[in-house]
PDB file of C-alpha atoms in Angstrom:
ATOM      1  CA  ASP A 257     271.225  24.095 215.148  1.00  0.00           C
ATOM      2  CA  GLN A 258     274.225  22.685 216.835  1.00  0.00           C
ATOM      3  CA  GLN A 259     273.694  18.891 215.536  1.00  0.00           C
ATOM      4  CA  VAL A 260     277.404  17.966 216.697  1.00  0.00           C
ATOM      5  CA  LYS A 261     278.422  19.202 220.132  1.00  0.00           C
ATOM      6  CA  GLN A 262     281.357  19.324 222.538  1.00  0.00           C
ATOM      7  CA  ASN A 263     280.265  20.648 225.648  1.00  0.00           C
ATOM      8  CA  SER A 264     283.871  21.176 227.007  1.00  0.00           C
ATOM      9  CA  PRO A 265     285.701  23.944 225.780  1.00  0.00           C
ATOM     10  CA  SER A 266     288.743  22.792 227.531  1.00  0.00           C
ATOM     11  CA  LEU A 267     290.721  19.755 229.737  1.00  0.00           C
ATOM     12  CA  SER A 268     293.279  19.286 231.427  1.00  0.00           C
ATOM     13  CA  VAL A 269     295.097  16.005 231.983  1.00  0.00           C
ATOM     14  CA  GLN A 270     298.035  14.806 234.060  1.00  0.00           C
ATOM     15  CA  GLU A 271     301.023  12.952 231.738  1.00  0.00           C
ATOM     16  CA  GLY A 272     300.467   9.485 231.992  1.00  0.00           C
ATOM     17  CA  ARG A 273     297.155   9.904 232.830  1.00  0.00           C
ATOM     18  CA  ILE A 274     293.562   9.223 230.549  1.00  0.00           C
ATOM     19  CA  SER A 275     292.057  11.934 228.393  1.00  0.00           C
ATOM     20  CA  ILE A 276     288.226  11.366 227.450  1.00  0.00           C
ATOM     21  CA  LEU A 277     287.148  13.725 225.009  1.00  0.00           C
ATOM     22  CA  ASN A 278     283.004  13.886 224.570  1.00  0.00           C
ATOM     23  CA  CYS A 279     281.060  14.305 221.922  1.00  0.00           C
ATOM     24  CA  ASP A 280     277.134  14.341 221.875  1.00  0.00           C
ATOM     25  CA  TYR A 281     275.060  14.715 218.178  1.00  0.00           C
ATOM     26  CA  THR A 282     271.396  15.071 217.490  1.00  0.00           C
ATOM     27  CA  ASN A 283     270.932  13.606 214.020  1.00  0.00           C
ATOM     28  CA  SER A 284     270.243  10.432 213.950  1.00  0.00           C
ATOM     29  CA  MET A 285     271.263  10.110 210.175  1.00  0.00           C
ATOM     30  CA  PHE A 286     274.609  10.527 211.157  1.00  0.00           C
ATOM     31  CA  ASP A 287     276.200   6.767 210.420  1.00  0.00           C
ATOM     32  CA  TYR A 288     279.973   8.152 210.503  1.00  0.00           C
ATOM     33  CA  PHE A 289     281.765   9.691 212.956  1.00  0.00           C
ATOM     34  CA  LEU A 290     285.508  11.163 213.156  1.00  0.00           C
ATOM     35  CA  TRP A 291     288.025  12.688 215.435  1.00  0.00           C
ATOM     36  CA  TYR A 292     290.671  15.522 214.326  1.00  0.00           C
ATOM     37  CA  LYS A 293     293.202  17.149 216.429  1.00  0.00           C
ATOM     38  CA  LYS A 294     294.351  20.739 215.306  1.00  0.00           C
ATOM     39  CA  TYR A 295     297.552  22.295 216.646  1.00  0.00           C
ATOM     40  CA  PRO A 296     297.868  26.316 216.141  1.00  0.00           C
ATOM     41  CA  ALA A 297     298.912  27.539 212.643  1.00  0.00           C
ATOM     42  CA  GLU A 298     297.922  23.860 211.316  1.00  0.00           C
ATOM     43  CA  GLY A 299     294.670  22.488 209.651  1.00  0.00           C
ATOM     44  CA  PRO A 300     292.742  19.555 211.819  1.00  0.00           C
ATOM     45  CA  THR A 301     294.986  16.039 211.100  1.00  0.00           C
ATOM     46  CA  PHE A 302     292.826  12.994 210.878  1.00  0.00           C
ATOM     47  CA  LEU A 303     293.023  10.790 214.195  1.00  0.00           C
ATOM     48  CA  ILE A 304     290.311   8.197 214.084  1.00  0.00           C
ATOM     49  CA  SER A 305     287.276   7.073 212.733  1.00  0.00           C
ATOM     50  CA  ILE A 306     284.232   5.107 213.646  1.00  0.00           C
ATOM     51  CA  SER A 307     281.396   3.846 211.396  1.00  0.00           C
ATOM     52  CA  SER A 308     277.571   3.252 212.878  1.00  0.00           C
ATOM     53  CA  ILE A 309     277.894  -0.233 212.634  1.00  0.00           C
ATOM     54  CA  LYS A 310     280.648  -0.698 215.295  1.00  0.00           C
ATOM     55  CA  ASP A 311     280.730   0.599 219.059  1.00  0.00           C
ATOM     56  CA  LYS A 312     284.437   0.534 219.592  1.00  0.00           C
ATOM     57  CA  ASN A 313     287.529   1.422 217.294  1.00  0.00           C
ATOM     58  CA  GLU A 314     290.824   1.445 218.528  1.00  0.00           C
ATOM     59  CA  ASP A 315     294.134   2.513 216.991  1.00  0.00           C
ATOM     60  CA  GLY A 316     297.431   2.657 219.409  1.00  0.00           C
ATOM     61  CA  ARG A 317     296.477   5.037 222.171  1.00  0.00           C
ATOM     62  CA  PHE A 318     293.383   6.079 220.673  1.00  0.00           C
ATOM     63  CA  THR A 319     290.138   4.279 221.295  1.00  0.00           C
ATOM     64  CA  VAL A 320     286.750   6.016 220.092  1.00  0.00           C
ATOM     65  CA  PHE A 321     283.767   4.608 221.512  1.00  0.00           C
ATOM     66  CA  LEU A 322     280.026   5.058 220.110  1.00  0.00           C
ATOM     67  CA  ASN A 323     276.919   4.655 221.845  1.00  0.00           C
ATOM     68  CA  LYS A 324     274.208   5.267 219.025  1.00  0.00           C
ATOM     69  CA  SER A 325     271.097   5.018 221.554  1.00  0.00           C
ATOM     70  CA  ALA A 326     272.859   7.868 223.318  1.00  0.00           C
ATOM     71  CA  LYS A 327     273.735   9.570 220.651  1.00  0.00           C
ATOM     72  CA  HIS A 328     277.192  10.096 222.364  1.00  0.00           C
ATOM     73  CA  LEU A 329     280.890   9.432 221.052  1.00  0.00           C
ATOM     74  CA  SER A 330     283.969   9.442 223.512  1.00  0.00           C
ATOM     75  CA  LEU A 331     287.872   9.483 222.369  1.00  0.00           C
ATOM     76  CA  HIS A 332     290.166   8.064 224.796  1.00  0.00           C
ATOM     77  CA  ILE A 333     293.713   8.673 225.237  1.00  0.00           C
ATOM     78  CA  VAL A 334     295.748   6.695 227.067  1.00  0.00           C
ATOM     79  CA  PRO A 335     298.591   7.024 228.279  1.00  0.00           C
ATOM     80  CA  SER A 336     298.274  11.147 227.455  1.00  0.00           C
ATOM     81  CA  GLN A 337     301.366  12.531 226.411  1.00  0.00           C
ATOM     82  CA  PRO A 338     302.507  16.417 226.360  1.00  0.00           C
ATOM     83  CA  GLY A 339     302.456  16.226 222.568  1.00  0.00           C
ATOM     84  CA  ASP A 340     298.944  15.452 222.644  1.00  0.00           C
ATOM     85  CA  SER A 341     298.262  18.892 223.942  1.00  0.00           C
ATOM     86  CA  ALA A 342     296.045  20.431 220.775  1.00  0.00           C
ATOM     87  CA  VAL A 343     292.150  21.250 220.173  1.00  0.00           C
ATOM     88  CA  TYR A 344     290.203  18.033 219.252  1.00  0.00           C
ATOM     89  CA  PHE A 345     287.272  18.348 217.265  1.00  0.00           C
ATOM     90  CA  CYS A 346     284.798  15.617 216.941  1.00  0.00           C
ATOM     91  CA  ALA A 347     282.500  15.188 213.213  1.00  0.00           C
ATOM     92  CA  ALA A 348     279.932  13.678 212.037  1.00  0.00           C
ATOM     93  CA  SER A 349     278.332  12.813 208.459  1.00  0.00           C
ATOM     94  CA  ASN A 350     276.127  10.491 206.624  1.00  0.00           C
ATOM     95  CA  TYR A 351     278.215   7.954 204.678  1.00  0.00           C
ATOM     96  CA  ASN A 352     276.457   8.125 201.519  1.00  0.00           C
ATOM     97  CA  GLN A 353     276.452  11.982 201.346  1.00  0.00           C
ATOM     98  CA  GLY A 354     280.153  11.756 201.350  1.00  0.00           C
ATOM     99  CA  GLY A 355     281.863  15.449 202.436  1.00  0.00           C
ATOM    100  CA  LYS A 356     279.991  17.000 204.343  1.00  0.00           C
ATOM    101  CA  LEU A 357     281.245  16.878 208.081  1.00  0.00           C
ATOM    102  CA  ILE A 358     279.414  18.662 210.613  1.00  0.00           C
ATOM    103  CA  PHE A 359     281.976  19.482 213.342  1.00  0.00           C
ATOM    104  CA  GLY A 360     281.577  20.336 217.016  1.00  0.00           C
ATOM    105  CA  GLN A 361     283.147  23.342 218.536  1.00  0.00           C
ATOM    106  CA  GLY A 362     286.248  21.394 219.760  1.00  0.00           C
ATOM    107  CA  THR A 363     288.071  20.878 223.114  1.00  0.00           C
ATOM    108  CA  GLU A 364     291.391  22.001 224.074  1.00  0.00           C
ATOM    109  CA  LEU A 365     293.271  19.086 225.940  1.00  0.00           C
ATOM    110  CA  SER A 366     296.516  20.453 227.825  1.00  0.00           C
ATOM    111  CA  VAL A 367     298.638  17.497 229.015  1.00  0.00           C
ATOM    112  CA  LYS A 368     300.592  18.546 231.704  1.00  0.00           C
ATOM    113  CA  PRO A 369     304.115  17.175 232.443  1.00  0.00           C
TER     114      PRO A 369
ATOM    115  CA  GLY B 292     299.925  17.071 201.494  1.00  0.00           C
ATOM    116  CA  VAL B 293     297.080  19.872 200.952  1.00  0.00           C
ATOM    117  CA  THR B 294     298.554  23.270 200.324  1.00  0.00           C
ATOM    118  CA  GLN B 295     296.875  26.809 200.785  1.00  0.00           C
ATOM    119  CA  SER B 296     297.498  30.259 199.460  1.00  0.00           C
ATOM    120  CA  PRO B 297     297.839  32.659 200.812  1.00  0.00           C
ATOM    121  CA  THR B 298     298.370  32.132 204.421  1.00  0.00           C
ATOM    122  CA  HIS B 299     297.088  35.783 205.391  1.00  0.00           C
ATOM    123  CA  LEU B 300     295.049  38.218 203.348  1.00  0.00           C
ATOM    124  CA  ILE B 301     293.230  41.464 204.390  1.00  0.00           C
ATOM    125  CA  LYS B 302     290.478  42.864 202.708  1.00  0.00           C
ATOM    126  CA  THR B 303     288.177  45.539 203.084  1.00  0.00           C
ATOM    127  CA  ARG B 304     284.250  45.415 202.914  1.00  0.00           C
ATOM    128  CA  GLY B 305     282.688  44.999 199.689  1.00  0.00           C
ATOM    129  CA  GLN B 306     285.825  43.582 198.156  1.00  0.00           C
ATOM    130  CA  GLN B 307     286.108  40.185 196.349  1.00  0.00           C
ATOM    131  CA  VAL B 308     288.880  37.427 197.086  1.00  0.00           C
ATOM    132  CA  THR B 309     290.032  34.207 195.921  1.00  0.00           C
ATOM    133  CA  LEU B 310     291.458  31.659 197.944  1.00  0.00           C
ATOM    134  CA  ARG B 311     293.646  28.749 196.821  1.00  0.00           C
ATOM    135  CA  CYS B 312     294.243  25.187 197.223  1.00  0.00           C
ATOM    136  CA  SER B 313     296.271  22.336 196.073  1.00  0.00           C
ATOM    137  CA  SER B 314     295.095  19.034 196.783  1.00  0.00           C
ATOM    138  CA  GLN B 315     297.232  15.776 198.314  1.00  0.00           C
ATOM    139  CA  SER B 316     298.051  13.963 194.828  1.00  0.00           C
ATOM    140  CA  GLY B 317     295.489  11.456 193.632  1.00  0.00           C
ATOM    141  CA  HIS B 318     292.515  12.893 195.693  1.00  0.00           C
ATOM    142  CA  ASN B 319     289.363  14.018 193.513  1.00  0.00           C
ATOM    143  CA  THR B 320     287.590  15.428 195.813  1.00  0.00           C
ATOM    144  CA  VAL B 321     287.834  18.955 197.885  1.00  0.00           C
ATOM    145  CA  SER B 322     285.502  20.734 200.432  1.00  0.00           C
ATOM    146  CA  TRP B 323     285.878  24.252 201.514  1.00  0.00           C
ATOM    147  CA  TYR B 324     285.311  24.880 205.081  1.00  0.00           C
ATOM    148  CA  GLN B 325     284.849  28.156 207.167  1.00  0.00           C
ATOM    149  CA  GLN B 326     285.998  28.358 210.572  1.00  0.00           C
ATOM    150  CA  ALA B 327     285.206  31.392 212.961  1.00  0.00           C
ATOM    151  CA  LEU B 328     287.317  31.754 216.007  1.00  0.00           C
ATOM    152  CA  GLY B 329     286.189  29.723 218.732  1.00  0.00           C
ATOM    153  CA  GLN B 330     284.226  27.472 216.450  1.00  0.00           C
ATOM    154  CA  GLY B 331     284.549  24.278 214.501  1.00  0.00           C
ATOM    155  CA  PRO B 332     285.209  24.078 210.653  1.00  0.00           C
ATOM    156  CA  GLN B 333     281.666  24.528 208.807  1.00  0.00           C
ATOM    157  CA  PHE B 334     281.104  22.948 205.290  1.00  0.00           C
ATOM    158  CA  ILE B 335     280.920  25.669 202.767  1.00  0.00           C
ATOM    159  CA  PHE B 336     280.785  23.108 199.541  1.00  0.00           C
ATOM    160  CA  GLN B 337     282.654  20.449 198.000  1.00  0.00           C
ATOM    161  CA  TYR B 338     283.712  19.427 194.396  1.00  0.00           C
ATOM    162  CA  TYR B 339     284.051  16.011 193.131  1.00  0.00           C
ATOM    163  CA  ARG B 340     285.624  15.934 189.655  1.00  0.00           C
ATOM    164  CA  GLU B 341     285.290  19.643 188.937  1.00  0.00           C
ATOM    165  CA  GLU B 342     281.191  19.413 189.399  1.00  0.00           C
ATOM    166  CA  GLU B 343     279.839  20.875 193.079  1.00  0.00           C
ATOM    167  CA  ASN B 344     278.862  18.058 195.101  1.00  0.00           C
ATOM    168  CA  GLY B 345     276.759  19.269 198.175  1.00  0.00           C
ATOM    169  CA  ARG B 346     276.773  22.751 199.641  1.00  0.00           C
ATOM    170  CA  GLY B 347     276.372  23.933 203.328  1.00  0.00           C
ATOM    171  CA  ASN B 348     274.460  26.918 204.460  1.00  0.00           C
ATOM    172  CA  PHE B 349     276.248  29.459 202.658  1.00  0.00           C
ATOM    173  CA  PRO B 350     275.025  32.388 200.591  1.00  0.00           C
ATOM    174  CA  PRO B 351     275.775  32.440 196.387  1.00  0.00           C
ATOM    175  CA  ARG B 352     278.508  34.629 196.941  1.00  0.00           C
ATOM    176  CA  PHE B 353     280.731  32.044 198.034  1.00  0.00           C
ATOM    177  CA  SER B 354     281.560  30.316 194.991  1.00  0.00           C
ATOM    178  CA  GLY B 355     284.182  27.667 193.644  1.00  0.00           C
ATOM    179  CA  LEU B 356     286.029  25.686 191.055  1.00  0.00           C
ATOM    180  CA  GLN B 357     288.118  22.723 190.906  1.00  0.00           C
ATOM    181  CA  PHE B 358     290.250  21.912 188.063  1.00  0.00           C
ATOM    182  CA  PRO B 359     291.819  19.198 186.359  1.00  0.00           C
ATOM    183  CA  ASN B 360     295.638  19.258 187.930  1.00  0.00           C
ATOM    184  CA  ASP B 361     293.862  18.634 191.521  1.00  0.00           C
ATOM    185  CA  SER B 362     293.951  22.644 192.348  1.00  0.00           C
ATOM    186  CA  SER B 363     290.900  24.537 193.431  1.00  0.00           C
ATOM    187  CA  GLU B 364     289.644  27.960 194.184  1.00  0.00           C
ATOM    188  CA  LEU B 365     287.406  29.568 196.708  1.00  0.00           C
ATOM    189  CA  ASN B 366     285.625  32.908 195.433  1.00  0.00           C
ATOM    190  CA  VAL B 367     283.624  35.324 198.212  1.00  0.00           C
ATOM    191  CA  ASN B 368     282.062  38.307 196.517  1.00  0.00           C
ATOM    192  CA  ALA B 369     281.014  41.373 198.351  1.00  0.00           C
ATOM    193  CA  LEU B 370     282.753  41.042 201.266  1.00  0.00           C
ATOM    194  CA  GLU B 371     281.235  41.784 204.645  1.00  0.00           C
ATOM    195  CA  LEU B 372     282.870  41.673 207.884  1.00  0.00           C
ATOM    196  CA  ASP B 373     281.351  38.384 209.040  1.00  0.00           C
ATOM    197  CA  ASP B 374     283.287  36.492 206.494  1.00  0.00           C
ATOM    198  CA  SER B 375     286.757  37.137 208.456  1.00  0.00           C
ATOM    199  CA  ALA B 376     287.341  33.542 209.665  1.00  0.00           C
ATOM    200  CA  LEU B 377     289.803  30.762 208.801  1.00  0.00           C
ATOM    201  CA  TYR B 378     289.118  29.014 205.313  1.00  0.00           C
ATOM    202  CA  LEU B 379     290.206  25.674 205.347  1.00  0.00           C
ATOM    203  CA  CYS B 380     290.423  23.166 202.236  1.00  0.00           C
ATOM    204  CA  ALA B 381     289.893  19.784 202.614  1.00  0.00           C
ATOM    205  CA  SER B 382     290.833  16.712 199.988  1.00  0.00           C
ATOM    206  CA  SER B 383     289.985  13.305 199.673  1.00  0.00           C
ATOM    207  CA  SER B 384     289.710  10.106 197.219  1.00  0.00           C
ATOM    208  CA  GLY B 385     286.162   9.574 196.109  1.00  0.00           C
ATOM    209  CA  LEU B 386     285.329   5.586 195.941  1.00  0.00           C
ATOM    210  CA  ALA B 387     283.149   3.863 193.236  1.00  0.00           C
ATOM    211  CA  GLY B 388     280.035   4.489 193.064  1.00  0.00           C
ATOM    212  CA  GLY B 389     280.177   8.301 194.155  1.00  0.00           C
ATOM    213  CA  HIS B 390     280.525   7.474 198.290  1.00  0.00           C
ATOM    214  CA  ILE B 391     283.518   9.860 199.138  1.00  0.00           C
ATOM    215  CA  ASN B 392     285.938   8.861 201.406  1.00  0.00           C
ATOM    216  CA  ASN B 393     285.006  10.811 204.715  1.00  0.00           C
ATOM    217  CA  GLU B 394     288.400  10.775 205.721  1.00  0.00           C
ATOM    218  CA  GLN B 395     289.495  13.907 204.747  1.00  0.00           C
ATOM    219  CA  PHE B 396     293.072  15.787 204.604  1.00  0.00           C
ATOM    220  CA  PHE B 397     292.955  19.110 205.361  1.00  0.00           C
ATOM    221  CA  GLY B 398     295.711  21.938 204.250  1.00  0.00           C
ATOM    222  CA  PRO B 399     296.933  24.545 207.072  1.00  0.00           C
ATOM    223  CA  GLY B 400     294.182  27.292 205.986  1.00  0.00           C
ATOM    224  CA  THR B 401     293.919  30.958 204.807  1.00  0.00           C
ATOM    225  CA  ARG B 402     293.429  33.520 207.658  1.00  0.00           C
ATOM    226  CA  LEU B 403     290.924  35.952 206.123  1.00  0.00           C
ATOM    227  CA  THR B 404     290.504  39.528 208.077  1.00  0.00           C
ATOM    228  CA  VAL B 405     287.964  41.507 206.715  1.00  0.00           C
ATOM    229  CA  LEU B 406     288.073  45.587 207.293  1.00  0.00           C
TER     230      LEU B 406
END
């Protein structure tokens, strides 16, 4: 039972353009969402998060949008840079249950120069 | 940051393994995840102030310990071929009232191969 789904295994974008990574979830009890970036041979690195009381959170080139009615979130990267090439995971949790993060399968982003 | 040892490990089916993690300074919560090839990390369990604080869908042969010095262990008994995976440790800071900070900081992982 995949509670968090990233349906696109890969995405290729030109440098300078927008990258949009999508994530869907099924559990309406999730109230906190995170995006992690992972390079080969490294652990996931926290990127940005959003609480369910918000519909948007922005940090520099990264913006996460949350649509609770659709149980959908997306990560926008503008402008995309070659160094952004990595695997991106979305994760969800119930804030009061703390540490149990439920991850999607990941989307591999490739930013072409 | 979070460190893990060893980086790679090869075991045979039926053996036991211990993986180690050193949390980020000041963090009192550690979580362990298993990441199979092509999948996202799956939550194994979490320890908060040396007590288990939640467990995922893993059998009892997966066990853990957290020590007062910010280090922790993941032990797996009776290894099976499907246990081959990347094992990730993540630390975070617990907040007052027991609400654990969800922003977990991951180590580089231990790649376990079971033959």
